[in-house]
Coordinates of C-alpha atoms and ligand atoms in Angstrom, one line a residue:
M1 CA 21.8 23.7 -20.3
Q2 CA 19.7 20.6 -20.0
P3 CA 22.0 17.7 -18.7
T4 CA 22.2 14.6 -20.9
L5 CA 23.1 11.9 -18.4
K6 CA 20.0 10.6 -16.5
P7 CA 20.0 8.4 -13.4
N8 CA 19.7 4.7 -14.4
N9 CA 17.0 4.4 -11.7
P10 CA 14.8 7.5 -11.2
N11 CA 13.1 6.1 -8.1
F12 CA 13.9 8.4 -5.2
S13 CA 10.6 8.0 -3.3
S14 CA 10.7 7.8 0.5
G15 CA 8.5 4.8 0.5
P16 CA 8.0 2.4 -1.0
C17 CA 11.7 2.9 -1.8
A18 CA 13.8 1.9 -4.8
K19 CA 14.3 -1.8 -5.2
R20 CA 17.9 -3.0 -4.5
P21 CA 20.4 -2.8 -7.4
G22 CA 20.1 -6.0 -9.4
Y23 CA 16.6 -6.8 -8.2
D24 CA 14.8 -9.3 -10.4
V25 CA 11.3 -10.4 -9.3
S26 CA 11.6 -13.6 -11.3
K27 CA 14.6 -14.6 -9.1
L28 CA 12.7 -14.7 -5.9
E29 CA 12.2 -18.0 -4.2
L30 CA 8.6 -18.7 -4.8
D31 CA 8.1 -22.2 -3.5
T32 CA 5.9 -20.8 -0.6
L33 CA 3.3 -19.3 -3.0
G34 CA 0.0 -21.1 -2.9
R35 CA 1.0 -22.9 0.3
S36 CA -0.3 -22.4 3.8
H37 CA 1.7 -19.9 5.8
R38 CA 1.3 -22.5 8.6
S39 CA 2.9 -25.3 6.6
A40 CA 6.4 -26.3 7.5
L41 CA 7.6 -24.5 4.4
G42 CA 5.6 -21.3 5.2
K43 CA 6.7 -21.3 8.8
K44 CA 10.3 -21.8 7.9
A45 CA 10.3 -18.7 5.6
L46 CA 8.5 -16.6 8.2
G47 CA 10.8 -17.9 10.9
L48 CA 13.8 -16.9 8.8
A49 CA 12.3 -13.4 8.3
C50 CA 12.6 -13.1 12.1
S51 CA 15.9 -14.9 12.7
E52 CA 17.8 -13.4 9.8
T53 CA 16.6 -9.9 10.8
A54 CA 18.1 -10.5 14.2
R55 CA 21.3 -11.9 12.9
I56 CA 22.0 -9.3 10.2
L57 CA 21.0 -6.4 12.4
G58 CA 23.1 -7.8 15.3
L59 CA 20.3 -7.7 17.8
P60 CA 21.0 -8.7 21.4
A61 CA 20.3 -12.5 21.8
D62 CA 17.4 -11.8 24.1
Y63 CA 15.6 -9.4 21.8
R64 CA 12.6 -10.9 20.0
V65 CA 11.4 -10.3 16.4
A66 CA 7.9 -10.7 15.0
V67 CA 6.3 -10.2 11.6
V68 CA 3.0 -8.3 12.2
P69 CA 0.1 -6.9 10.1
A70 CA -0.1 -3.5 8.6
S71 CA 3.4 -2.3 7.9
D72 CA 5.2 0.0 10.3
T73 CA 1.9 1.6 11.3
G74 CA 0.6 -1.8 12.4
A75 CA 3.8 -2.5 14.4
I76 CA 4.0 0.7 16.3
E77 CA 0.2 0.9 16.9
M78 CA 0.2 -2.7 18.2
A79 CA 3.1 -1.8 20.5
M80 CA 1.4 1.3 21.8
W81 CA -2.0 -0.4 22.3
S82 CA -0.4 -3.4 24.1
L83 CA 2.1 -1.6 26.3
L84 CA 1.1 1.9 27.1
G85 CA -1.0 3.0 30.0
A86 CA 1.0 1.3 32.7
R87 CA 3.0 4.5 33.3
G88 CA 2.9 8.1 32.1
V89 CA 4.0 8.7 28.5
D90 CA 6.4 11.2 27.0
V91 CA 5.9 11.5 23.3
L92 CA 8.4 13.4 21.1
E93 CA 6.9 15.1 18.1
W94 CA 8.8 17.0 15.3
E95 CA 7.1 16.1 12.1
T96 CA 4.1 14.3 10.6
F97 CA 4.5 10.7 11.7
S98 CA 5.5 11.5 15.2
A99 CA 2.4 13.8 15.3
T100 CA 0.3 10.8 14.3
W101 CA 1.5 8.8 17.3
T102 CA 0.8 11.8 19.6
N103 CA -2.7 12.0 18.2
D104 CA -3.3 8.3 18.8
I105 CA -2.0 8.4 22.4
V106 CA -4.0 11.5 23.2
E107 CA -7.2 11.2 21.2
Q108 CA -7.6 7.4 20.7
L109 CA -6.0 5.8 23.8
K110 CA -6.9 8.9 25.8
L111 CA -4.2 8.3 28.3
P112 CA -4.4 10.7 31.3
D113 CA -0.7 11.3 31.9
V114 CA 0.9 12.4 28.6
R115 CA 3.6 15.0 28.0
V116 CA 4.0 16.0 24.4
I117 CA 7.5 17.4 23.7
K118 CA 7.3 19.2 20.4
A119 CA 9.5 21.0 17.9
D120 CA 8.9 22.4 14.4
Y121 CA 10.0 20.9 11.1
G122 CA 13.7 21.2 10.8
V123 CA 14.7 20.8 14.5
L124 CA 14.5 18.2 17.3
P125 CA 12.6 18.8 20.5
D126 CA 14.6 19.3 23.7
L127 CA 15.7 15.7 24.4
A128 CA 16.9 16.7 27.9
R129 CA 13.3 17.2 28.9
V130 CA 12.4 13.6 28.5
D131 CA 11.5 11.8 31.8
F132 CA 12.5 8.2 31.5
N133 CA 10.4 7.2 34.4
N134 CA 7.7 7.5 31.8
D135 CA 7.3 5.4 28.7
V136 CA 8.8 7.3 25.8
V137 CA 7.5 7.2 22.2
F138 CA 9.6 8.6 19.4
V139 CA 10.6 8.2 15.8
W140 CA 14.3 7.7 15.2
N141 CA 14.2 9.4 11.8
G142 CA 11.5 12.0 11.0
T143 CA 10.8 11.0 7.4
T144 CA 8.8 14.1 6.6
S145 CA 11.3 16.7 8.0
G146 CA 14.6 14.8 7.4
V147 CA 15.6 15.3 11.0
K148 CA 16.9 12.3 13.0
V149 CA 18.1 11.8 16.5
P150 CA 21.9 11.9 16.3
D151 CA 22.5 8.9 18.6
G152 CA 21.0 7.2 21.7
D153 CA 23.2 9.0 24.3
W154 CA 20.2 10.9 25.6
I155 CA 18.6 7.7 26.7
P156 CA 19.9 6.3 30.0
D157 CA 20.7 2.6 30.2
A158 CA 18.8 2.4 33.5
R159 CA 15.3 3.7 33.0
G160 CA 11.9 3.1 34.6
G161 CA 9.8 3.3 31.5
L162 CA 10.1 1.7 28.1
T163 CA 11.4 3.3 25.0
L164 CA 9.2 2.7 21.9
C165 CA 11.0 3.7 18.8
D166 CA 9.4 3.9 15.3
A167 CA 12.6 3.3 13.3
T168 CA 11.1 2.6 10.0
S169 CA 13.2 5.0 7.9
A170 CA 16.3 4.6 10.1
I171 CA 16.9 0.9 10.6
F172 CA 19.6 -0.6 8.3
A173 CA 20.8 2.9 7.5
M174 CA 21.7 4.2 11.0
D175 CA 23.6 2.8 13.9
M176 CA 21.0 1.8 16.5
P177 CA 22.0 1.4 20.1
W178 CA 19.7 -1.6 20.8
H179 CA 20.1 -1.6 24.5
K180 CA 18.6 1.9 24.7
L181 CA 15.5 0.7 22.8
D182 CA 12.8 -1.5 24.2
V183 CA 10.5 -1.6 21.1
I184 CA 11.7 -1.0 17.6
T185 CA 9.4 -1.0 14.6
Y186 CA 9.9 -0.8 10.9
S187 CA 8.5 -1.9 7.6
W188 CA 10.3 -3.7 4.7
Q189 CA 9.4 -1.0 2.2
K190 CA 12.1 1.5 3.4
V191 CA 15.8 1.1 3.6
L192 CA 15.9 -2.4 2.1
G193 CA 13.5 -1.6 -0.7
G194 CA 11.1 -4.4 0.3
E195 CA 7.3 -4.3 0.1
G196 CA 4.7 -2.7 2.4
A197 CA 1.9 -4.7 4.0
H198 CA 3.8 -6.2 6.9
G199 CA 5.5 -4.6 9.9
M200 CA 8.4 -5.7 12.0
L201 CA 8.2 -5.6 15.8
I202 CA 11.3 -6.0 17.9
M203 CA 11.0 -6.3 21.6
S204 CA 13.5 -6.2 24.5
P205 CA 13.1 -8.5 27.5
R206 CA 11.7 -5.5 29.4
A207 CA 9.1 -4.9 26.8
I208 CA 8.2 -8.6 26.9
Q209 CA 7.9 -8.4 30.6
R210 CA 5.5 -5.5 30.3
L211 CA 3.5 -7.4 27.8
E212 CA 3.3 -10.3 30.2
E213 CA 2.4 -8.3 33.3
Y214 CA 0.2 -5.5 32.0
N215 CA -3.3 -5.9 30.7
P216 CA -4.6 -2.6 29.2
P217 CA -8.1 -1.6 30.1
W218 CA -9.3 -1.3 26.5
P219 CA -10.4 -4.0 24.1
M220 CA -7.7 -5.4 21.8
P221 CA -8.5 -6.1 18.2
K222 CA -7.4 -9.5 17.0
V223 CA -4.7 -8.0 14.7
F224 CA -3.0 -6.3 17.7
R225 CA -3.3 -9.3 20.1
M226 CA 0.1 -10.7 21.2
K227 CA -1.3 -12.7 24.1
S228 CA -3.5 -15.7 24.4
G229 CA -5.0 -16.9 27.7
G230 CA -3.0 -14.3 29.5
K231 CA 0.3 -15.6 28.1
V232 CA 2.5 -14.0 25.5
S233 CA 2.1 -15.9 22.2
E234 CA 5.6 -17.2 21.8
G235 CA 4.9 -18.5 18.3
L236 CA 4.6 -14.9 17.1
F237 CA 8.4 -14.6 17.5
K238 CA 9.1 -17.7 15.5
G239 CA 7.1 -16.8 12.4
E240 CA 3.6 -17.8 13.5
T241 CA 1.9 -14.7 12.3
I242 CA -1.4 -13.4 13.8
N243 CA -3.1 -13.7 10.4
T244 CA -2.3 -14.5 6.9
P245 CA 0.7 -12.7 5.5
S246 CA 1.7 -12.3 1.8
M247 CA 4.3 -15.0 1.2
L248 CA 5.4 -13.1 -1.9
C249 CA 6.3 -10.1 0.3
V250 CA 8.1 -12.5 2.7
S251 CA 10.2 -13.9 -0.1
D252 CA 10.9 -10.4 -1.3
Y253 CA 12.1 -9.4 2.2
L254 CA 14.4 -12.5 2.5
D255 CA 15.9 -11.6 -0.9
A256 CA 16.5 -8.0 0.5
L257 CA 18.2 -9.4 3.6
K258 CA 20.4 -11.6 1.5
W259 CA 21.4 -8.6 -0.6
A260 CA 22.2 -6.6 2.6
E261 CA 24.5 -9.3 3.8
S262 CA 26.1 -9.8 0.4
I263 CA 27.2 -6.1 0.2
G264 CA 28.8 -6.1 3.7
G265 CA 25.9 -6.2 6.1
V266 CA 24.7 -3.2 8.0
K267 CA 27.9 -1.8 9.5
G268 CA 30.5 -3.0 7.0
S269 CA 32.5 -0.4 5.1
T270 CA 30.4 -1.1 2.0
G271 CA 27.3 -2.1 3.9
T272 CA 23.9 -0.5 4.1
I273 CA 24.8 2.3 6.5
A274 CA 27.9 3.3 4.5
R275 CA 25.9 3.3 1.3
S276 CA 23.2 5.6 2.7
E277 CA 25.8 8.0 4.2
A278 CA 27.7 8.1 0.8
N279 CA 24.4 9.0 -0.8
L280 CA 23.8 11.9 1.6
K281 CA 27.3 13.1 0.9
V282 CA 26.4 13.5 -2.8
I283 CA 23.6 15.9 -1.8
E284 CA 25.7 17.6 0.8
D285 CA 28.3 18.4 -1.8
F286 CA 25.6 19.8 -4.2
V287 CA 24.0 21.9 -1.4
A288 CA 27.5 23.3 -0.4
A289 CA 28.1 24.4 -4.0
N290 CA 24.7 26.1 -4.6
D291 CA 23.3 29.1 -2.8
W292 CA 19.6 28.4 -3.6
I293 CA 19.1 25.0 -1.9
F294 CA 19.3 24.2 1.8
F295 CA 18.7 21.3 4.2
L296 CA 15.5 21.6 6.2
A297 CA 17.4 20.1 9.1
K298 CA 19.1 23.0 10.9
D299 CA 21.8 21.0 12.7
K300 CA 24.1 18.8 10.6
A301 CA 24.2 16.2 13.4
T302 CA 20.5 15.6 13.0
R303 CA 20.5 15.6 9.2
S304 CA 18.8 12.4 7.9
N305 CA 20.9 10.2 5.7
T306 CA 17.7 8.5 4.3
S307 CA 14.9 11.0 3.9
V308 CA 16.8 14.0 2.8
C309 CA 14.6 17.1 3.0
L310 CA 15.6 20.3 1.2
T311 CA 14.2 23.8 1.0
L312 CA 14.7 26.1 -2.0
K313 CA 14.8 29.8 -2.7
A314 CA 11.6 29.4 -4.7
N315 CA 7.9 29.6 -4.0
E316 CA 5.6 26.6 -3.5
D317 CA 4.4 26.7 -7.2
Q318 CA 7.9 26.8 -8.5
V319 CA 8.9 23.8 -6.4
K320 CA 5.9 21.9 -7.6
K321 CA 6.8 22.8 -11.2
M322 CA 10.3 21.5 -10.6
V323 CA 9.1 18.2 -9.3
E324 CA 6.8 17.9 -12.3
L325 CA 9.6 18.7 -14.7
L326 CA 11.9 16.2 -13.2
D327 CA 9.2 13.5 -13.3
A328 CA 8.3 14.3 -16.9
E329 CA 12.0 14.0 -17.9
G330 CA 12.1 10.6 -16.2
V331 CA 15.0 11.6 -14.0
A332 CA 13.3 11.6 -10.6
Y333 CA 10.0 10.3 -9.4
D334 CA 8.2 11.2 -6.1
I335 CA 10.6 13.8 -4.8
G336 CA 8.2 16.4 -3.6
A337 CA 8.1 17.2 0.1
Y338 CA 5.5 15.4 2.2
K339 CA 2.1 17.1 1.8
E340 CA 2.1 18.5 5.4
A341 CA 5.8 19.5 5.5
P342 CA 7.3 22.8 4.3
A343 CA 7.5 23.0 0.5
G344 CA 10.6 21.6 -0.9
L345 CA 12.2 18.4 -2.2
R346 CA 12.6 15.1 -0.4
I347 CA 15.1 12.7 -1.9
W348 CA 15.5 9.2 -0.6
C349 CA 19.1 8.2 0.1
G350 CA 18.6 4.8 1.7
A351 CA 20.8 1.8 0.9
T352 CA 19.0 0.7 -2.3
V353 CA 19.7 4.0 -4.0
E354 CA 23.0 4.2 -6.0
A355 CA 25.3 7.2 -5.4
T356 CA 25.9 7.3 -9.1
D357 CA 22.2 7.9 -9.7
L358 CA 22.2 10.8 -7.2
Q359 CA 25.3 12.2 -8.9
A360 CA 23.4 12.1 -12.2
L361 CA 20.4 13.7 -10.6
M362 CA 22.1 16.7 -9.1
P363 CA 22.7 18.7 -12.3
W364 CA 19.1 18.1 -13.2
L365 CA 18.0 19.9 -10.0
G366 CA 20.0 22.9 -11.1
W367 CA 18.5 22.7 -14.6
A368 CA 14.9 22.4 -13.2
Y369 CA 15.5 25.3 -10.8
N370 CA 16.6 27.5 -13.6
E371 CA 13.7 26.5 -15.7
V372 CA 11.2 27.5 -13.1
Q373 CA 12.9 30.8 -12.4
A374 CA 12.7 31.8 -16.1
Ligands
PLP1 C1 8.5 7.6 10.5 C2 7.4 6.9 9.9 N1 6.5 6.2 10.6 C3 5.5 5.5 10.0 C4 5.3 5.5 8.7 C5 4.2 4.7 8.1 O1 4.7 3.5 7.5 P1 3.9 2.4 6.8 O2 3.1 3.1 5.7 O3 4.9 1.4 6.4 O4 3.0 1.9 7.9 C6 6.2 6.1 7.8 C7 6.1 6.1 6.4 O5 6.7 6.8 5.7 C8 7.3 6.8 8.5 O6 8.2 7.5 7.7

């Protein structure tokens, strides 16, 4: 039977992700609009985007935070182009975005000493193979396979190389061991339901030291340039952005941070990690009760609690039809698997999604599955 109760918010996309509960664009602080981002007012807002991020995430005091161009892609590319080449590189690849970073390292930067440590959709590569004398590039959560690294225990505290972590679909939803990570990147559009356009780049003292001491042999486009006259541009970590940001997006991000703090912060019992884990639990219970739907992630410890990827006992056309049906009913938008990933569903479970909406969605999955079998 067709369920009657629908999710209040049918937005389950894996990016841009659902806006936070209670979001109201008219309530944003908009005094920065139409003003220079270099004005005292503009710089204050951008500075807060950095300092409030550090405070709410609980970053070590000596880690630095910058707002950079071009969303998470901009942030991780900027880090790779600025820091890599000083040592060999190990890159971990287990889904589409990690494959993109491999491609850039091998085909664009053309680094000579690269080891690609790969695995298929659904599993992690062998983390024991990583050589931490090399720089290591990896995603914390593979958004297109729903497979995450379970923790940072595989990363030694003492390491020769840097760890560069694309954490865009993990940060604020997973417990990150900061001291194991030298570069952390993300975009506002994921777990906090902010906007795209700008990326966040977090750097450890060792990453800053590399930036200071190493000059890559290739030209550096202006939008990636973190040094001026051979010195690190300190202003970058105080809100002096490389080029003009959207102050509307900045305001939206500050609103998202305030919300994160108001619900208990990142690690609180009602905070952003707890919300995301409770969301995953709704889907786990549904999968456990049905024999036609499975997690793409083979190992429970590596199961993403944000980009939850599911496979079905159904062919590709049937899955596509299900996604269309659910969209047409207005119960779930954008939940098809990523185009290069195995056919299936991908349901965002980040902090801005309400568990009650996922509970309302689950019976609809059963309904749509039956419809396409018929
Ligand atoms: C792991 C990962 N890296 C990078 C990106 C690209 O992010 P953006 O479009 O914000 O640059 C995404 C987007 O989904 C992602 O999931």
